Amino acid sequence: MNVTVQTAAVIRALKQTVSAHVLTVATVVAAGTLLAGCQKVSDVTGSITRSSEPAPNDPMAMRRYAEDLGRRYDAAPNDKATALRYARALRATGQAEQATAVLQRAAAAMPNDLDVLGAYGKSLSDVGRLQEAANVLEKAHTPERPNWSIYSAQGSVADKLGEHQAAQNYYRAALQIAPEEPSVMSNLGLSYALTRQLPLAEETLRRASANPRADGRVRQNLALILALQGKFTEAEEVERQVLSPQEAATNIAQIRQMIAQSNTWRDIQNYDRKPQGKPTARPRQPQRPSVSPDPQLSALDLPSR
């Protein structure tokens, strides 16, 4: 996905936050910036091997692969492995609605299968059926078998719904199972940013970016948060870890231009100094196993108000 499209979507969401005091992050997640809520072809759903899957950057091979899986699926629509692989391939070729339909059928046939429910819930989130996604994901793991990737997906859905404290609780629960997992840390950092806590977002994303397992999207998220604070030189240096020098310079210049046009970053930085009205609604609390505070995350906890 084009990097500029991603960053523009984040800035638009941040601008909505400041102007409306109600966070809408659907554009952020639709752009693929929140990592764990958005599956790609290489996502792990259960223990199914995918050694034969083509690289996601080879669209022709992926389309042929999807067509082949479609024939297998037609022959055995209730086969779990085939359904999950076919849904992943459909989503990798831009057919998210069809992928959701495949997973809906699989979930109806296997209503107690946690792998299927997890994939279905994430797919529902991707196509914007958020409340359905929340309901399905709640059933996709149990207190006895908690799954960090499901917690992270639940956090992504909660962020899309504007329930950011709940989202951050989900991310923290995920991190208790998978400490320092960079995709979850990145989502937590963006959630802080989208609630106008840029220094906390930066600290969290720095930790995520420093992890050897962090991918380019994590570093691009860090670069964006740096740019939103006016740290353009450092933001460009971070972008160069992912992009060519020319692409990094162009991307940061475009971010700078968007910020200058909207004054979004200044509004966000000044937000905590503005008088705040009463909240319009109390966030729905996540129904999940209770978790004790993670001492590794104590520095990142939201301040008590």
Short mmCIF file of C-alpha atoms in Angstrom, two decimals:
data_model
loop_
_atom_site.label_atom_id
_atom_site.label_comp_id
_atom_site.label_asym_id
_atom_site.label_seq_id
_atom_site.Cartn_x
_atom_site.Cartn_y
_atom_site.Cartn_z
CA MET A 1 0.00 0.00 0.00
CA ASN A 2 1.18 3.49 -0.77
CA VAL A 3 2.80 5.01 2.31
CA THR A 4 1.30 8.44 1.67
CA VAL A 5 -2.20 6.98 1.64
CA GLN A 6 -1.54 5.41 5.05
CA THR A 7 -0.23 8.56 6.64
CA ALA A 8 -2.95 10.73 5.14
CA ALA A 9 -5.57 8.43 6.62
CA VAL A 10 -4.00 8.66 10.07
CA ILE A 11 -3.83 12.45 9.92
CA ARG A 12 -7.47 12.65 8.82
CA ALA A 13 -8.47 10.48 11.76
CA LEU A 14 -6.45 12.62 14.16
CA LYS A 15 -8.07 15.76 12.77
CA GLN A 16 -11.50 14.22 13.35
CA THR A 17 -10.50 13.47 16.92
CA VAL A 18 -9.56 17.06 17.69
CA SER A 19 -12.53 18.65 15.98
CA ALA A 20 -15.23 16.27 17.20
CA HIS A 21 -13.69 15.06 20.49
CA VAL A 22 -14.90 11.62 19.38
CA LEU A 23 -12.38 9.28 17.81
CA THR A 24 -13.21 7.58 14.54
CA VAL A 25 -10.35 5.36 13.44
CA ALA A 26 -12.04 3.41 10.66
CA THR A 27 -9.93 5.24 8.09
CA VAL A 28 -6.77 4.37 10.00
CA VAL A 29 -7.46 0.68 10.15
CA ALA A 30 -8.79 0.60 6.60
CA ALA A 31 -5.40 1.95 5.56
CA GLY A 32 -3.74 -0.97 7.32
CA THR A 33 -1.99 1.09 9.97
CA LEU A 34 -3.35 -0.80 12.97
CA LEU A 35 -1.45 -3.99 12.48
CA ALA A 36 -2.99 -6.85 14.35
CA GLY A 37 -6.56 -6.19 13.36
CA CYS A 38 -5.80 -6.46 9.68
CA GLN A 39 -4.81 -9.84 8.35
CA LYS A 40 -2.59 -10.37 5.37
CA VAL A 41 -1.93 -13.56 3.50
CA SER A 42 0.86 -14.56 5.87
CA ASP A 43 -1.25 -14.21 9.02
CA VAL A 44 -1.28 -17.17 11.35
CA THR A 45 -4.68 -18.63 12.15
CA GLY A 46 -4.09 -21.79 14.09
CA SER A 47 -1.30 -24.14 13.14
CA ILE A 48 -2.08 -24.56 9.45
CA THR A 49 1.01 -24.60 7.26
CA ARG A 50 1.10 -22.32 4.23
CA SER A 51 4.43 -23.22 2.65
CA SER A 52 2.88 -23.31 -0.82
CA GLU A 53 1.44 -19.79 -0.66
CA PRO A 54 3.03 -17.36 -3.11
CA ALA A 55 4.59 -14.11 -2.00
CA PRO A 56 1.95 -11.41 -1.44
CA ASN A 57 3.87 -9.01 -3.73
CA ASP A 58 3.25 -11.30 -6.72
CA PRO A 59 -0.38 -10.46 -7.61
CA MET A 60 -0.65 -12.76 -10.62
CA ALA A 61 0.63 -15.77 -8.69
CA MET A 62 -1.65 -14.91 -5.79
CA ARG A 63 -4.67 -14.69 -8.09
CA ARG A 64 -3.88 -18.08 -9.63
CA TYR A 65 -3.43 -19.47 -6.12
CA ALA A 66 -6.83 -18.07 -5.08
CA GLU A 67 -8.49 -19.58 -8.14
CA ASP A 68 -6.99 -22.98 -7.38
CA LEU A 69 -8.14 -22.77 -3.77
CA GLY A 70 -11.58 -21.73 -4.98
CA ARG A 71 -11.90 -24.98 -6.88
CA ARG A 72 -10.77 -26.94 -3.82
CA TYR A 73 -13.23 -25.01 -1.66
CA ASP A 74 -16.12 -25.73 -4.03
CA ALA A 75 -15.32 -29.42 -3.75
CA ALA A 76 -15.09 -29.37 0.07
CA PRO A 77 -16.65 -26.18 1.49
CA ASN A 78 -16.61 -27.44 5.07
CA ASP A 79 -12.93 -28.35 5.13
CA LYS A 80 -11.36 -26.05 7.71
CA ALA A 81 -7.88 -25.76 6.23
CA THR A 82 -9.18 -25.08 2.72
CA ALA A 83 -11.69 -22.48 3.92
CA LEU A 84 -9.08 -20.58 5.94
CA ARG A 85 -6.53 -20.64 3.13
CA TYR A 86 -9.10 -19.60 0.55
CA ALA A 87 -10.31 -16.71 2.71
CA ARG A 88 -6.73 -15.48 3.18
CA ALA A 89 -6.09 -15.68 -0.55
CA LEU A 90 -9.30 -13.82 -1.33
CA ARG A 91 -8.37 -11.03 1.04
CA ALA A 92 -4.88 -10.86 -0.44
CA THR A 93 -6.46 -10.28 -3.86
CA GLY A 94 -8.77 -7.53 -2.61
CA GLN A 95 -11.92 -9.63 -2.22
CA ALA A 96 -12.59 -8.99 1.46
CA GLU A 97 -16.37 -9.30 1.25
CA GLN A 98 -16.14 -12.71 -0.42
CA ALA A 99 -13.56 -13.80 2.15
CA THR A 100 -15.96 -12.83 4.91
CA ALA A 101 -18.72 -14.86 3.28
CA VAL A 102 -16.44 -17.91 3.13
CA LEU A 103 -15.57 -17.54 6.81
CA GLN A 104 -19.19 -16.95 7.76
CA ARG A 105 -20.09 -20.29 6.21
CA ALA A 106 -17.15 -21.94 7.98
CA ALA A 107 -18.21 -20.44 11.31
CA ALA A 108 -21.74 -21.72 10.81
CA ALA A 109 -20.39 -25.21 10.13
CA MET A 110 -17.83 -25.07 12.97
CA PRO A 111 -19.36 -22.73 15.58
CA ASN A 112 -17.00 -23.80 18.36
CA ASP A 113 -13.74 -23.74 16.40
CA LEU A 114 -11.60 -20.95 17.83
CA ASP A 115 -9.37 -20.65 14.76
CA VAL A 116 -12.36 -20.18 12.47
CA LEU A 117 -14.04 -17.71 14.82
CA GLY A 118 -10.84 -15.69 15.11
CA ALA A 119 -10.41 -15.46 11.35
CA TYR A 120 -14.09 -14.62 10.89
CA GLY A 121 -14.03 -11.90 13.54
CA LYS A 122 -10.97 -10.25 12.01
CA SER A 123 -12.56 -10.41 8.57
CA LEU A 124 -15.75 -8.80 9.88
CA SER A 125 -13.62 -5.99 11.27
CA ASP A 126 -11.92 -5.47 7.94
CA VAL A 127 -15.23 -4.99 6.11
CA GLY A 128 -16.55 -2.58 8.74
CA ARG A 129 -19.03 -4.86 10.51
CA LEU A 130 -17.62 -3.79 13.83
CA GLN A 131 -20.21 -4.83 16.37
CA GLU A 132 -20.48 -8.25 14.77
CA ALA A 133 -16.69 -8.48 14.84
CA ALA A 134 -16.62 -7.62 18.54
CA ASN A 135 -19.22 -10.28 19.31
CA VAL A 136 -17.43 -12.99 17.32
CA LEU A 137 -13.96 -12.17 18.61
CA GLU A 138 -15.21 -12.38 22.19
CA LYS A 139 -15.99 -16.06 21.48
CA ALA A 140 -12.71 -16.71 19.63
CA HIS A 141 -10.73 -17.41 22.79
CA THR A 142 -11.44 -18.38 26.37
CA PRO A 143 -10.08 -17.53 29.82
CA GLU A 144 -8.42 -20.95 29.78
CA ARG A 145 -6.97 -20.40 26.30
CA PRO A 146 -6.38 -16.66 25.84
CA ASN A 147 -4.91 -15.66 22.49
CA TRP A 148 -2.81 -12.51 22.19
CA SER A 149 -3.66 -12.01 18.51
CA ILE A 150 -7.36 -12.09 19.33
CA TYR A 151 -6.86 -9.57 22.14
CA SER A 152 -5.04 -7.34 19.67
CA ALA A 153 -7.83 -7.71 17.12
CA GLN A 154 -10.36 -6.86 19.84
CA GLY A 155 -8.33 -3.76 20.59
CA SER A 156 -8.37 -2.78 16.93
CA VAL A 157 -12.16 -3.14 16.83
CA ALA A 158 -12.55 -1.14 20.04
CA ASP A 159 -10.38 1.64 18.60
CA LYS A 160 -12.53 1.71 15.47
CA LEU A 161 -15.60 2.04 17.68
CA GLY A 162 -14.00 4.93 19.57
CA GLU A 163 -13.63 2.94 22.79
CA HIS A 164 -9.98 3.73 23.34
CA GLN A 165 -9.56 2.90 27.01
CA ALA A 166 -11.07 -0.50 26.29
CA ALA A 167 -8.77 -0.87 23.27
CA GLN A 168 -5.70 -0.08 25.35
CA ASN A 169 -6.80 -2.64 27.95
CA TYR A 170 -7.01 -5.27 25.22
CA TYR A 171 -3.53 -4.39 23.94
CA ARG A 172 -2.12 -4.64 27.46
CA ALA A 173 -3.76 -8.04 27.89
CA ALA A 174 -2.16 -9.16 24.61
CA LEU A 175 1.23 -7.94 25.81
CA GLN A 176 0.98 -9.97 28.99
CA ILE A 177 0.81 -13.07 26.79
CA ALA A 178 3.27 -11.87 24.13
CA PRO A 179 5.54 -9.32 25.86
CA GLU A 180 6.95 -6.61 23.60
CA GLU A 181 5.18 -8.03 20.52
CA PRO A 182 5.89 -5.17 18.07
CA SER A 183 2.59 -5.28 16.21
CA VAL A 184 0.66 -4.93 19.48
CA MET A 185 3.01 -2.24 20.79
CA SER A 186 2.51 -0.35 17.53
CA ASN A 187 -1.26 -0.54 17.88
CA LEU A 188 -1.03 0.63 21.49
CA GLY A 189 1.13 3.55 20.41
CA LEU A 190 -1.32 4.58 17.72
CA SER A 191 -4.16 4.31 20.21
CA TYR A 192 -2.30 6.71 22.49
CA ALA A 193 -1.76 9.07 19.56
CA LEU A 194 -5.40 8.92 18.59
CA THR A 195 -6.27 9.97 22.15
CA ARG A 196 -3.89 12.93 21.79
CA GLN A 197 -1.07 11.53 23.95
CA LEU A 198 1.78 11.97 21.50
CA PRO A 199 4.75 11.66 23.92
CA LEU A 200 3.35 8.38 25.24
CA ALA A 201 2.70 7.24 21.67
CA GLU A 202 6.29 8.05 20.72
CA GLU A 203 7.74 6.17 23.69
CA THR A 204 5.64 3.11 22.91
CA LEU A 205 6.43 3.13 19.20
CA ARG A 206 10.15 3.56 19.87
CA ARG A 207 10.05 0.37 21.90
CA ALA A 208 8.13 -1.39 19.16
CA SER A 209 10.46 -0.16 16.44
CA ALA A 210 13.56 -1.26 18.37
CA ASN A 211 12.33 -4.84 18.41
CA PRO A 212 14.18 -6.94 15.79
CA ARG A 213 10.84 -8.48 14.79
CA ALA A 214 9.28 -5.11 13.92
CA ASP A 215 8.34 -4.68 10.29
CA GLY A 216 8.33 -1.57 8.15
CA ARG A 217 4.83 -0.52 9.12
CA VAL A 218 5.86 -0.19 12.76
CA ARG A 219 8.71 2.14 11.81
CA GLN A 220 6.45 4.15 9.52
CA ASN A 221 4.03 4.60 12.40
CA LEU A 222 6.89 5.89 14.55
CA ALA A 223 7.93 8.28 11.78
CA LEU A 224 4.39 9.61 11.57
CA ILE A 225 4.18 10.25 15.32
CA LEU A 226 7.55 12.02 15.23
CA ALA A 227 6.35 14.18 12.35
CA LEU A 228 3.14 15.05 14.17
CA GLN A 229 5.34 16.49 16.93
CA GLY A 230 7.39 18.51 14.46
CA LYS A 231 10.43 16.18 14.62
CA PHE A 232 10.74 16.03 10.86
CA THR A 233 14.47 15.34 10.60
CA GLU A 234 14.28 12.33 12.88
CA ALA A 235 11.08 11.17 11.21
CA GLU A 236 12.87 11.13 7.85
CA GLU A 237 15.76 9.16 9.36
CA VAL A 238 13.29 6.55 10.59
CA GLU A 239 11.58 6.43 7.19
CA ARG A 240 14.95 5.73 5.57
CA GLN A 241 15.08 2.45 7.45
CA VAL A 242 12.12 1.36 5.31
CA LEU A 243 12.25 3.47 2.15
CA SER A 244 14.89 4.84 -0.17
CA PRO A 245 16.28 8.29 0.78
CA GLN A 246 14.26 9.93 -1.98
CA GLU A 247 11.04 8.17 -1.01
CA ALA A 248 11.59 8.98 2.66
CA ALA A 249 12.19 12.66 1.91
CA THR A 250 9.11 12.82 -0.32
CA ASN A 251 6.94 11.10 2.24
CA ILE A 252 7.96 13.35 5.12
CA ALA A 253 7.52 16.42 2.92
CA GLN A 254 3.98 15.32 2.16
CA ILE A 255 3.28 14.69 5.84
CA ARG A 256 4.66 18.15 6.66
CA GLN A 257 2.42 19.69 4.02
CA MET A 258 -0.69 17.93 5.30
CA ILE A 259 0.08 18.97 8.86
CA ALA A 260 0.68 22.57 7.82
CA GLN A 261 -2.59 22.69 5.93
CA SER A 262 -4.68 21.31 8.78
CA ASN A 263 -2.76 22.45 11.90
CA THR A 264 -3.71 19.02 13.24
CA TRP A 265 -0.52 18.44 15.17
CA ARG A 266 -0.77 21.83 16.89
CA ASP A 267 -4.37 21.18 17.87
CA ILE A 268 -3.43 17.79 19.29
CA GLN A 269 -0.47 19.15 21.24
CA ASN A 270 -2.67 21.87 22.74
CA TYR A 271 -5.59 19.57 23.47
CA ASP A 272 -4.68 18.77 27.07
CA ARG A 273 -4.49 22.48 27.86
CA LYS A 274 -8.05 23.06 26.69
CA PRO A 275 -11.02 22.78 29.04
CA GLN A 276 -12.77 19.50 28.33
CA GLY A 277 -16.49 19.00 28.45
CA LYS A 278 -18.28 16.05 29.87
CA PRO A 279 -17.84 12.81 27.95
CA THR A 280 -20.72 12.01 25.65
CA ALA A 281 -20.72 8.30 26.42
CA ARG A 282 -19.05 5.86 28.73
CA PRO A 283 -16.91 3.36 26.80
CA ARG A 284 -18.13 -0.22 26.77
CA GLN A 285 -15.77 -2.21 28.95
CA PRO A 286 -14.27 -5.29 27.31
CA GLN A 287 -15.52 -8.63 28.52
CA ARG A 288 -12.29 -10.54 28.88
CA PRO A 289 -10.27 -12.32 31.55
CA SER A 290 -9.09 -9.83 34.13
CA VAL A 291 -5.39 -9.06 33.94
CA SER A 292 -3.07 -7.61 36.50
CA PRO A 293 -0.95 -4.60 35.56
CA ASP A 294 2.15 -5.51 33.59
CA PRO A 295 5.20 -4.07 35.37
CA GLN A 296 6.97 -3.79 32.02
CA LEU A 297 4.24 -1.44 30.85
CA SER A 298 3.93 0.69 33.97
CA ALA A 299 5.64 3.62 32.29
CA LEU A 300 3.08 3.50 29.49
CA ASP A 301 -0.07 3.41 31.60
CA LEU A 302 -2.50 6.23 31.11
CA PRO A 303 -2.39 8.83 33.88
CA SER A 304 -5.21 8.66 36.38
CA ARG A 305 -7.69 11.44 35.99
#
